[in-house]
PDB file of C-alpha atoms and ligand atoms in Angstrom:
ATOM      1  CA  MET A 251       0.000   0.000   0.000  1.00 50.00           C
ATOM      2  CA  GLY A 252       1.458   3.300  -1.033  1.00 61.00           C
ATOM      3  CA  VAL A 253       1.289   6.402   1.129  1.00 78.00           C
ATOM      4  CA  THR A 254       0.554   9.820  -0.290  1.00 87.00           C
ATOM      5  CA  ARG A 255       3.747  11.822  -0.505  1.00 97.00           C
ATOM      6  CA  THR A 256       3.291  15.587  -0.805  1.00 97.00           C
ATOM      7  CA  PRO A 257       5.560  16.729  -3.632  1.00 98.00           C
ATOM      8  CA  LEU A 258       8.411  19.006  -2.617  1.00 98.00           C
ATOM      9  CA  ILE A 259       9.797  21.685  -4.904  1.00 98.00           C
ATOM     10  CA  ALA A 260      13.055  22.890  -3.381  1.00 98.00           C
ATOM     11  CA  GLY A 261      15.256  25.759  -4.538  1.00 98.00           C
ATOM     12  CA  ASN A 262      18.967  25.521  -3.799  1.00 98.00           C
ATOM     13  CA  TRP A 263      20.249  29.057  -4.230  1.00 98.00           C
ATOM     14  CA  LYS A 264      23.886  27.947  -3.813  1.00 98.00           C
ATOM     15  CA  MET A 265      26.184  30.963  -3.239  1.00 98.00           C
ATOM     16  CA  ASN A 266      23.787  33.539  -4.688  1.00 98.00           C
ATOM     17  CA  GLU A 267      21.751  36.383  -3.149  1.00 98.00           C
ATOM     18  CA  ASP A 268      22.780  38.410  -0.092  1.00 98.00           C
ATOM     19  CA  HIS A 269      20.314  38.852   2.772  1.00 98.00           C
ATOM     20  CA  LEU A 270      18.640  41.907   1.244  1.00 98.00           C
ATOM     21  CA  GLN A 271      18.242  40.212  -2.115  1.00 98.00           C
ATOM     22  CA  ALA A 272      16.915  37.156  -0.284  1.00 98.00           C
ATOM     23  CA  ILE A 273      14.089  39.163   1.263  1.00 98.00           C
ATOM     24  CA  ALA A 274      13.082  40.517  -2.141  1.00 98.00           C
ATOM     25  CA  LEU A 275      13.267  37.072  -3.746  1.00 98.00           C
ATOM     26  CA  VAL A 276      11.185  35.294  -1.096  1.00 98.00           C
ATOM     27  CA  GLN A 277       8.653  38.133  -1.066  1.00 98.00           C
ATOM     28  CA  LYS A 278       8.270  37.993  -4.835  1.00 98.00           C
ATOM     29  CA  LEU A 279       8.019  34.209  -4.740  1.00 98.00           C
ATOM     30  CA  ALA A 280       5.261  34.406  -2.130  1.00 98.00           C
ATOM     31  CA  TRP A 281       3.309  36.969  -4.182  1.00 98.00           C
ATOM     32  CA  THR A 282       3.718  35.008  -7.386  1.00 98.00           C
ATOM     33  CA  LEU A 283       2.524  31.780  -5.775  1.00 98.00           C
ATOM     34  CA  LYS A 284      -0.413  33.625  -4.192  1.00 97.00           C
ATOM     35  CA  ASP A 285      -1.400  35.142  -7.548  1.00 97.00           C
ATOM     36  CA  ALA A 286      -1.305  31.670  -9.056  1.00 96.00           C
ATOM     37  CA  ASN A 287      -3.506  30.370  -6.188  1.00 96.00           C
ATOM     38  CA  HIS A 288      -0.802  27.921  -5.287  1.00 97.00           C
ATOM     39  CA  ASP A 289      -2.059  25.216  -2.936  1.00 96.00           C
ATOM     40  CA  PHE A 290       0.774  24.096  -0.674  1.00 97.00           C
ATOM     41  CA  ALA A 291      -1.052  20.795  -0.179  1.00 96.00           C
ATOM     42  CA  ASP A 292      -0.374  20.111  -3.886  1.00 95.00           C
ATOM     43  CA  ALA A 293       3.319  20.946  -3.646  1.00 97.00           C
ATOM     44  CA  GLU A 294       5.382  22.079  -0.712  1.00 98.00           C
ATOM     45  CA  VAL A 295       7.839  24.841  -1.630  1.00 98.00           C
ATOM     46  CA  ALA A 296      11.183  25.275   0.133  1.00 98.00           C
ATOM     47  CA  VAL A 297      14.178  27.547  -0.416  1.00 99.00           C
ATOM     48  CA  PHE A 298      17.781  27.030   0.628  1.00 99.00           C
ATOM     49  CA  PRO A 299      19.512  30.418   0.844  1.00 98.00           C
ATOM     50  CA  PRO A 300      23.076  30.998   2.033  1.00 98.00           C
ATOM     51  CA  PHE A 301      23.520  30.896   5.838  1.00 98.00           C
ATOM     52  CA  THR A 302      23.843  34.672   6.120  1.00 98.00           C
ATOM     53  CA  ASP A 303      20.329  35.081   4.652  1.00 98.00           C
ATOM     54  CA  LEU A 304      18.504  32.696   6.934  1.00 98.00           C
ATOM     55  CA  ARG A 305      17.694  35.129   9.746  1.00 98.00           C
ATOM     56  CA  SER A 306      16.177  37.573   7.252  1.00 98.00           C
ATOM     57  CA  VAL A 307      14.169  34.833   5.588  1.00 98.00           C
ATOM     58  CA  GLN A 308      12.934  33.616   8.966  1.00 98.00           C
ATOM     59  CA  THR A 309      11.806  37.116   9.936  1.00 98.00           C
ATOM     60  CA  LEU A 310       9.905  37.593   6.678  1.00 98.00           C
ATOM     61  CA  VAL A 311       8.301  34.144   6.698  1.00 98.00           C
ATOM     62  CA  SER A 312       7.175  34.528  10.283  1.00 98.00           C
ATOM     63  CA  ALA A 313       5.963  38.157   9.975  1.00 98.00           C
ATOM     64  CA  ASP A 314       3.993  37.485   6.791  1.00 98.00           C
ATOM     65  CA  LYS A 315       2.959  33.955   7.858  1.00 98.00           C
ATOM     66  CA  LEU A 316       4.241  32.518   4.608  1.00 98.00           C
ATOM     67  CA  GLU A 317       3.872  28.829   3.902  1.00 98.00           C
ATOM     68  CA  ILE A 318       7.262  28.700   2.203  1.00 98.00           C
ATOM     69  CA  ALA A 319       9.686  26.424   4.054  1.00 98.00           C
ATOM     70  CA  TYR A 320      13.444  26.947   4.181  1.00 99.00           C
ATOM     71  CA  GLY A 321      16.663  25.359   5.253  1.00 99.00           C
ATOM     72  CA  GLY A 322      20.448  25.476   5.194  1.00 98.00           C
ATOM     73  CA  GLN A 323      22.713  24.243   2.417  1.00 98.00           C
ATOM     74  CA  ASP A 324      24.981  22.338   4.808  1.00 98.00           C
ATOM     75  CA  ILE A 325      25.325  21.426   8.500  1.00 99.00           C
ATOM     76  CA  SER A 326      28.204  20.595  10.786  1.00 98.00           C
ATOM     77  CA  ALA A 327      28.486  16.985  11.905  1.00 98.00           C
ATOM     78  CA  ASN A 328      29.237  18.436  15.348  1.00 98.00           C
ATOM     79  CA  ASP A 329      26.854  20.291  17.628  1.00 98.00           C
ATOM     80  CA  SER A 330      29.191  22.963  19.069  1.00 98.00           C
ATOM     81  CA  GLY A 331      32.806  23.711  19.853  1.00 98.00           C
ATOM     82  CA  ALA A 332      36.084  24.485  18.122  1.00 98.00           C
ATOM     83  CA  TYR A 333      35.007  24.013  14.504  1.00 98.00           C
ATOM     84  CA  THR A 334      35.831  27.305  12.825  1.00 98.00           C
ATOM     85  CA  GLY A 335      33.505  28.238  10.018  1.00 98.00           C
ATOM     86  CA  GLU A 336      30.985  25.486  10.653  1.00 98.00           C
ATOM     87  CA  ILE A 337      27.285  25.880  11.361  1.00 98.00           C
ATOM     88  CA  SER A 338      25.555  23.760  14.001  1.00 98.00           C
ATOM     89  CA  GLY A 339      22.192  22.138  13.418  1.00 98.00           C
ATOM     90  CA  ALA A 340      21.166  23.780  16.689  1.00 98.00           C
ATOM     91  CA  PHE A 341      21.557  27.196  15.018  1.00 98.00           C
ATOM     92  CA  LEU A 342      19.506  26.124  12.002  1.00 99.00           C
ATOM     93  CA  ALA A 343      16.773  24.718  14.231  1.00 98.00           C
ATOM     94  CA  LYS A 344      16.708  27.973  16.221  1.00 98.00           C
ATOM     95  CA  LEU A 345      16.018  29.819  12.953  1.00 98.00           C
ATOM     96  CA  ASP A 346      13.013  27.530  12.336  1.00 98.00           C
ATOM     97  CA  CYS A 347      14.656  25.766   9.420  1.00 98.00           C
ATOM     98  CA  SER A 348      12.717  22.670   8.411  1.00 98.00           C
ATOM     99  CA  TYR A 349      15.301  21.113   6.141  1.00 99.00           C
ATOM    100  CA  VAL A 350      19.012  20.959   5.468  1.00 99.00           C
ATOM    101  CA  ILE A 351      20.778  19.922   2.270  1.00 99.00           C
ATOM    102  CA  ILE A 352      23.517  17.365   2.948  1.00 98.00           C
ATOM    103  CA  GLY A 353      26.133  15.911   0.633  1.00 98.00           C
ATOM    104  CA  HIS A 354      25.511  18.111  -2.388  1.00 98.00           C
ATOM    105  CA  SER A 355      27.907  17.113  -5.155  1.00 98.00           C
ATOM    106  CA  GLU A 356      29.544  20.550  -4.918  1.00 98.00           C
ATOM    107  CA  ARG A 357      30.372  19.808  -1.247  1.00 98.00           C
ATOM    108  CA  ARG A 358      31.587  16.336  -2.143  1.00 98.00           C
ATOM    109  CA  GLN A 359      33.734  17.726  -4.941  1.00 97.00           C
ATOM    110  CA  TYR A 360      35.102  21.030  -3.593  1.00 98.00           C
ATOM    111  CA  HIS A 361      35.227  20.137   0.099  1.00 98.00           C
ATOM    112  CA  ASN A 362      36.124  16.468  -0.209  1.00 97.00           C
ATOM    113  CA  GLU A 363      33.114  15.389   1.793  1.00 98.00           C
ATOM    114  CA  SER A 364      33.197  11.643   2.273  1.00 98.00           C
ATOM    115  CA  ASP A 365      30.227   9.303   2.609  1.00 97.00           C
ATOM    116  CA  GLU A 366      31.261   8.806   6.237  1.00 97.00           C
ATOM    117  CA  LEU A 367      31.140  12.551   7.001  1.00 98.00           C
ATOM    118  CA  ILE A 368      27.851  12.884   5.123  1.00 98.00           C
ATOM    119  CA  GLY A 369      26.408  10.066   7.260  1.00 98.00           C
ATOM    120  CA  ARG A 370      27.429  11.966  10.403  1.00 98.00           C
ATOM    121  CA  LYS A 371      25.867  15.162   9.052  1.00 98.00           C
ATOM    122  CA  VAL A 372      22.624  13.296   8.380  1.00 98.00           C
ATOM    123  CA  LEU A 373      22.575  12.154  12.010  1.00 98.00           C
ATOM    124  CA  ALA A 374      23.320  15.712  13.180  1.00 98.00           C
ATOM    125  CA  ALA A 375      20.271  16.922  11.232  1.00 98.00           C
ATOM    126  CA  VAL A 376      18.093  14.259  12.851  1.00 98.00           C
ATOM    127  CA  ARG A 377      19.401  15.206  16.329  1.00 98.00           C
ATOM    128  CA  HIS A 378      18.216  18.760  15.774  1.00 98.00           C
ATOM    129  CA  GLY A 379      14.832  17.914  14.277  1.00 98.00           C
ATOM    130  CA  LEU A 380      15.813  18.975  10.750  1.00 98.00           C
ATOM    131  CA  VAL A 381      14.815  16.917   7.733  1.00 98.00           C
ATOM    132  CA  PRO A 382      17.947  15.934   5.809  1.00 98.00           C
ATOM    133  CA  VAL A 383      17.831  16.407   2.051  1.00 99.00           C
ATOM    134  CA  LEU A 384      20.474  13.844   1.217  1.00 98.00           C
ATOM    135  CA  CYS A 385      21.988  14.446  -2.223  1.00 98.00           C
ATOM    136  CA  VAL A 386      23.387  11.594  -4.281  1.00 98.00           C
ATOM    137  CA  GLY A 387      24.377  11.261  -7.903  1.00 98.00           C
ATOM    138  CA  GLU A 388      26.878   9.910 -10.351  1.00 97.00           C
ATOM    139  CA  THR A 389      29.419  11.813 -12.452  1.00 96.00           C
ATOM    140  CA  ALA A 390      29.577  11.417 -16.236  1.00 96.00           C
ATOM    141  CA  GLU A 391      32.531   9.099 -15.727  1.00 96.00           C
ATOM    142  CA  ASP A 392      30.616   6.971 -13.188  1.00 96.00           C
ATOM    143  CA  LEU A 393      27.706   6.815 -15.597  1.00 96.00           C
ATOM    144  CA  GLU A 394      29.906   5.405 -18.304  1.00 96.00           C
ATOM    145  CA  LYS A 395      31.674   2.947 -15.992  1.00 96.00           C
ATOM    146  CA  PHE A 396      28.913   1.767 -13.675  1.00 96.00           C
ATOM    147  CA  GLY A 397      25.590   2.892 -15.151  1.00 93.00           C
ATOM    148  CA  ALA A 398      23.219   5.385 -13.587  1.00 92.00           C
ATOM    149  CA  SER A 399      22.238   3.874 -10.251  1.00 97.00           C
ATOM    150  CA  ALA A 400      25.326   2.119  -8.788  1.00 97.00           C
ATOM    151  CA  VAL A 401      26.979   5.218  -7.310  1.00 98.00           C
ATOM    152  CA  PRO A 402      23.788   6.825  -5.953  1.00 98.00           C
ATOM    153  CA  VAL A 403      22.816   3.501  -4.365  1.00 98.00           C
ATOM    154  CA  SER A 404      26.184   3.124  -2.643  1.00 98.00           C
ATOM    155  CA  GLN A 405      26.040   6.765  -1.480  1.00 98.00           C
ATOM    156  CA  VAL A 406      22.583   6.224   0.036  1.00 98.00           C
ATOM    157  CA  LYS A 407      23.687   3.021   1.766  1.00 98.00           C
ATOM    158  CA  ALA A 408      26.785   4.675   3.232  1.00 98.00           C
ATOM    159  CA  ALA A 409      24.983   7.808   4.415  1.00 98.00           C
ATOM    160  CA  LEU A 410      22.114   5.942   6.026  1.00 98.00           C
ATOM    161  CA  ALA A 411      24.055   3.154   7.741  1.00 95.00           C
ATOM    162  CA  ASP A 412      22.979   4.368  11.220  1.00 95.00           C
ATOM    163  CA  PHE A 413      19.829   6.244  10.237  1.00 97.00           C
ATOM    164  CA  PRO A 414      16.881   5.861  12.627  1.00 97.00           C
ATOM    165  CA  LYS A 415      14.058   4.273  10.623  1.00 91.00           C
ATOM    166  CA  ASP A 416      11.314   6.578  11.866  1.00 91.00           C
ATOM    167  CA  ALA A 417      13.049   9.905  11.133  1.00 97.00           C
ATOM    168  CA  PRO A 418      11.801  11.939   8.165  1.00 98.00           C
ATOM    169  CA  LEU A 419      14.064  12.017   5.135  1.00 98.00           C
ATOM    170  CA  VAL A 420      14.283  13.438   1.629  1.00 98.00           C
ATOM    171  CA  VAL A 421      16.688  12.021  -0.954  1.00 98.00           C
ATOM    172  CA  ALA A 422      17.687  14.106  -3.965  1.00 98.00           C
ATOM    173  CA  TYR A 423      19.000  12.264  -7.002  1.00 98.00           C
ATOM    174  CA  GLU A 424      21.203  14.750  -8.824  1.00 98.00           C
ATOM    175  CA  PRO A 425      23.343  13.334 -11.612  1.00 98.00           C
ATOM    176  CA  VAL A 426      26.473  15.507 -11.501  1.00 97.00           C
ATOM    177  CA  TRP A 427      26.557  15.723 -15.309  1.00 97.00           C
ATOM    178  CA  ALA A 428      23.075  17.264 -15.322  1.00 97.00           C
ATOM    179  CA  ILE A 429      23.801  19.997 -12.772  1.00 97.00           C
ATOM    180  CA  GLY A 430      24.074  23.446 -14.295  1.00 95.00           C
ATOM    181  CA  SER A 431      24.658  21.907 -17.709  1.00 95.00           C
ATOM    182  CA  GLY A 432      21.261  22.563 -19.236  1.00 94.00           C
ATOM    183  CA  LYS A 433      21.310  18.835 -20.056  1.00 95.00           C
ATOM    184  CA  ALA A 434      18.780  17.282 -17.708  1.00 96.00           C
ATOM    185  CA  ALA A 435      18.360  13.531 -17.392  1.00 96.00           C
ATOM    186  CA  THR A 436      15.325  12.292 -19.265  1.00 97.00           C
ATOM    187  CA  ALA A 437      12.241  11.815 -17.130  1.00 98.00           C
ATOM    188  CA  GLU A 438      12.519   8.055 -17.648  1.00 97.00           C
ATOM    189  CA  GLN A 439      16.190   7.974 -16.586  1.00 97.00           C
ATOM    190  CA  ALA A 440      15.346   9.910 -13.424  1.00 98.00           C
ATOM    191  CA  GLY A 441      12.329   7.704 -12.779  1.00 98.00           C
ATOM    192  CA  GLU A 442      14.351   4.505 -13.113  1.00 98.00           C
ATOM    193  CA  VAL A 443      17.034   5.633 -10.671  1.00 98.00           C
ATOM    194  CA  ALA A 444      14.369   6.880  -8.234  1.00 98.00           C
ATOM    195  CA  THR A 445      12.744   3.436  -8.290  1.00 98.00           C
ATOM    196  CA  VAL A 446      16.084   1.746  -7.607  1.00 98.00           C
ATOM    197  CA  LEU A 447      16.733   4.209  -4.775  1.00 98.00           C
ATOM    198  CA  ARG A 448      13.354   3.454  -3.216  1.00 98.00           C
ATOM    199  CA  ALA A 449      14.156  -0.265  -3.356  1.00 98.00           C
ATOM    200  CA  THR A 450      17.466   0.524  -1.608  1.00 98.00           C
ATOM    201  CA  LEU A 451      15.634   2.561   1.031  1.00 98.00           C
ATOM    202  CA  THR A 452      13.259  -0.367   1.522  1.00 98.00           C
ATOM    203  CA  GLU A 453      16.254  -2.623   2.178  1.00 97.00           C
ATOM    204  CA  ILE A 454      17.724  -0.195   4.699  1.00 97.00           C
ATOM    205  CA  LEU A 455      14.648   1.243   6.407  1.00 97.00           C
ATOM    206  CA  GLY A 456      11.845  -1.199   5.647  1.00 97.00           C
ATOM    207  CA  ALA A 457       8.939  -0.710   3.261  1.00 97.00           C
ATOM    208  CA  GLU A 458       6.825   1.499   5.472  1.00 96.00           C
ATOM    209  CA  ALA A 459       9.543   4.079   6.093  1.00 97.00           C
ATOM    210  CA  ALA A 460      10.839   3.919   2.511  1.00 98.00           C
ATOM    211  CA  ASP A 461       7.363   4.636   1.216  1.00 97.00           C
ATOM    212  CA  LYS A 462       7.321   7.933   3.096  1.00 97.00           C
ATOM    213  CA  VAL A 463      10.666   9.229   1.813  1.00 98.00           C
ATOM    214  CA  ARG A 464      10.348  11.853  -0.866  1.00 98.00           C
ATOM    215  CA  ILE A 465      12.788  11.341  -3.708  1.00 98.00           C
ATOM    216  CA  LEU A 466      13.575  14.475  -5.690  1.00 98.00           C
ATOM    217  CA  TYR A 467      15.255  14.798  -9.053  1.00 98.00           C
ATOM    218  CA  GLY A 468      17.769  17.614  -9.551  1.00 98.00           C
ATOM    219  CA  GLY A 469      19.838  18.797 -12.510  1.00 98.00           C
ATOM    220  CA  SER A 470      18.709  21.431 -15.034  1.00 98.00           C
ATOM    221  CA  VAL A 471      15.068  21.320 -13.931  1.00 98.00           C
ATOM    222  CA  LYS A 472      12.920  23.990 -15.593  1.00 97.00           C
ATOM    223  CA  LYS A 473       9.263  24.872 -15.982  1.00 96.00           C
ATOM    224  CA  ALA A 474       9.413  23.182 -19.383  1.00 96.00           C
ATOM    225  CA  ASN A 475      10.608  19.766 -18.169  1.00 97.00           C
ATOM    226  CA  ILE A 476       9.176  19.419 -14.633  1.00 97.00           C
ATOM    227  CA  ALA A 477       5.915  17.735 -15.620  1.00 97.00           C
ATOM    228  CA  GLY A 478       7.757  14.778 -17.157  1.00 97.00           C
ATOM    229  CA  PHE A 479       9.733  14.171 -13.961  1.00 98.00           C
ATOM    230  CA  MET A 480       6.627  14.458 -11.808  1.00 97.00           C
ATOM    231  CA  LYS A 481       4.879  11.759 -13.833  1.00 97.00           C
ATOM    232  CA  GLN A 482       7.431   9.193 -12.638  1.00 97.00           C
ATOM    233  CA  LYS A 483       5.952   7.130  -9.806  1.00 97.00           C
ATOM    234  CA  ASP A 484       8.994   7.401  -7.553  1.00 98.00           C
ATOM    235  CA  VAL A 485       9.873  11.043  -8.236  1.00 98.00           C
ATOM    236  CA  ASP A 486       8.233  13.264  -5.634  1.00 98.00           C
ATOM    237  CA  GLY A 487       9.630  16.648  -6.501  1.00 98.00           C
ATOM    238  CA  ALA A 488      12.680  18.551  -7.630  1.00 98.00           C
ATOM    239  CA  LEU A 489      15.809  20.153  -6.247  1.00 98.00           C
ATOM    240  CA  VAL A 490      16.253  23.193  -8.447  1.00 98.00           C
ATOM    241  CA  GLY A 491      19.453  25.237  -8.759  1.00 98.00           C
ATOM    242  CA  GLY A 492      19.702  27.985 -11.384  1.00 98.00           C
ATOM    243  CA  ALA A 493      15.970  28.175 -12.104  1.00 98.00           C
ATOM    244  CA  SER A 494      15.189  28.754  -8.417  1.00 98.00           C
ATOM    245  CA  LEU A 495      16.722  32.243  -8.704  1.00 98.00           C
ATOM    246  CA  ASP A 496      14.141  33.208 -11.334  1.00 98.00           C
ATOM    247  CA  VAL A 497      10.848  33.622  -9.509  1.00 98.00           C
ATOM    248  CA  ASP A 498       8.568  33.089 -12.515  1.00 97.00           C
ATOM    249  CA  GLU A 499      10.468  29.981 -13.515  1.00 98.00           C
ATOM    250  CA  PHE A 500      10.564  28.567  -9.975  1.00 98.00           C
ATOM    251  CA  ALA A 501       6.908  29.340  -9.284  1.00 98.00           C
ATOM    252  CA  GLY A 502       6.109  27.687 -12.620  1.00 97.00           C
ATOM    253  CA  ILE A 503       7.975  24.573 -11.488  1.00 98.00           C
ATOM    254  CA  ALA A 504       6.020  24.560  -8.206  1.00 98.00           C
ATOM    255  CA  GLN A 505       2.850  24.782 -10.287  1.00 97.00           C
ATOM    256  CA  PHE A 506       3.809  21.718 -12.314  1.00 95.00           C
ATOM    257  CA  GLY A 507       0.256  20.407 -12.189  1.00 89.00           C
ATOM    258  CA  LYS A 508      -0.894  23.294 -14.356  1.00 86.00           C
ATOM    259  CA  HIS A 509       1.253  22.697 -17.404  1.00 68.00           C
ATOM    260  CA  VAL A 510       2.121  19.764 -19.556  1.00 51.00           C
ATOM    261  CA  THR A 511       5.417  18.998 -21.207  1.00 46.00           C
ATOM    262  CA  VAL A 512       5.714  18.640 -24.943  1.00 42.00           C
TER     263      VAL A 512
HETATM  264  P1  13P B 605      20.735  23.293 -11.649  1.00 61.62           P
HETATM  265  O1  13P B 605      19.225  23.265 -11.491  1.00 61.62           O
HETATM  266  O2  13P B 605      21.279  24.664 -11.813  1.00 61.62           O
HETATM  267  O3  13P B 605      21.199  22.309 -12.674  1.00 61.62           O
HETATM  268  O4  13P B 605      21.332  22.793 -10.243  1.00 61.62           O
HETATM  269  C1  13P B 605      20.863  21.631  -9.661  1.00 61.62           C
HETATM  270  C2  13P B 605      21.394  21.548  -8.286  1.00 61.62           C
HETATM  271  O5  13P B 605      22.578  21.335  -8.071  1.00 61.62           O
HETATM  272  C3  13P B 605      20.447  21.738  -7.175  1.00 61.62           C
HETATM  273  O6  13P B 605      21.001  21.350  -5.954  1.00 61.62           O
END
């Protein structure tokens, strides 16, 4: 028996927008979604601004009672102490973050984040009541050598080795070759990997918990291709990079039910 998973459309702003720009962007996003009569029961919308924007976003969301959720782009594996430059999950929770992105391929690549560290970060998120958005995905080289799902499957297994079965979780499948390239995976490719990932989650967490996990696709998602991804039975949303900085485009993605792909 399948559960109903509310789709999640998430915008990873990466290192873009200062705190003043963030206020303008979230405000415009809220207005645009309101104008479009967006129903947050149809698709949850979340943004992931840089850390220095989060306090401003929190203030706006709480003052205007916006339904837009938000989170950090990374978290420390540690809760406090001598870890210069790191951000504790306790700080994110205090800012009413709901989510935190963990193990984005840009962190894996530029900061040498290992599966082991990513697993510890996932547990740190759980400790602080944040929903981890665990990112996995293969490079173009991996794709050629191992096919599409081998690397994401091993990344999920490694990161969730000690994961408590009842904690909420989001997994984002982001093929590295599709990120920022304008060359998205096909909807079928994304759907196939998502199905394999759900089977992996079933192995690790059991069927009931795996059924509740939302699996997002990420990599060159746009208004024009979102509907195809959302038709896949195991794809429950998108993690959007570049297009999340363009309010009309991002709101259009959140409104995926209203348009069809060609
Ligand atoms: P793009 O949507 O810009 O390809 O980025 C995807 C991504 O990395 C989201 O985390």
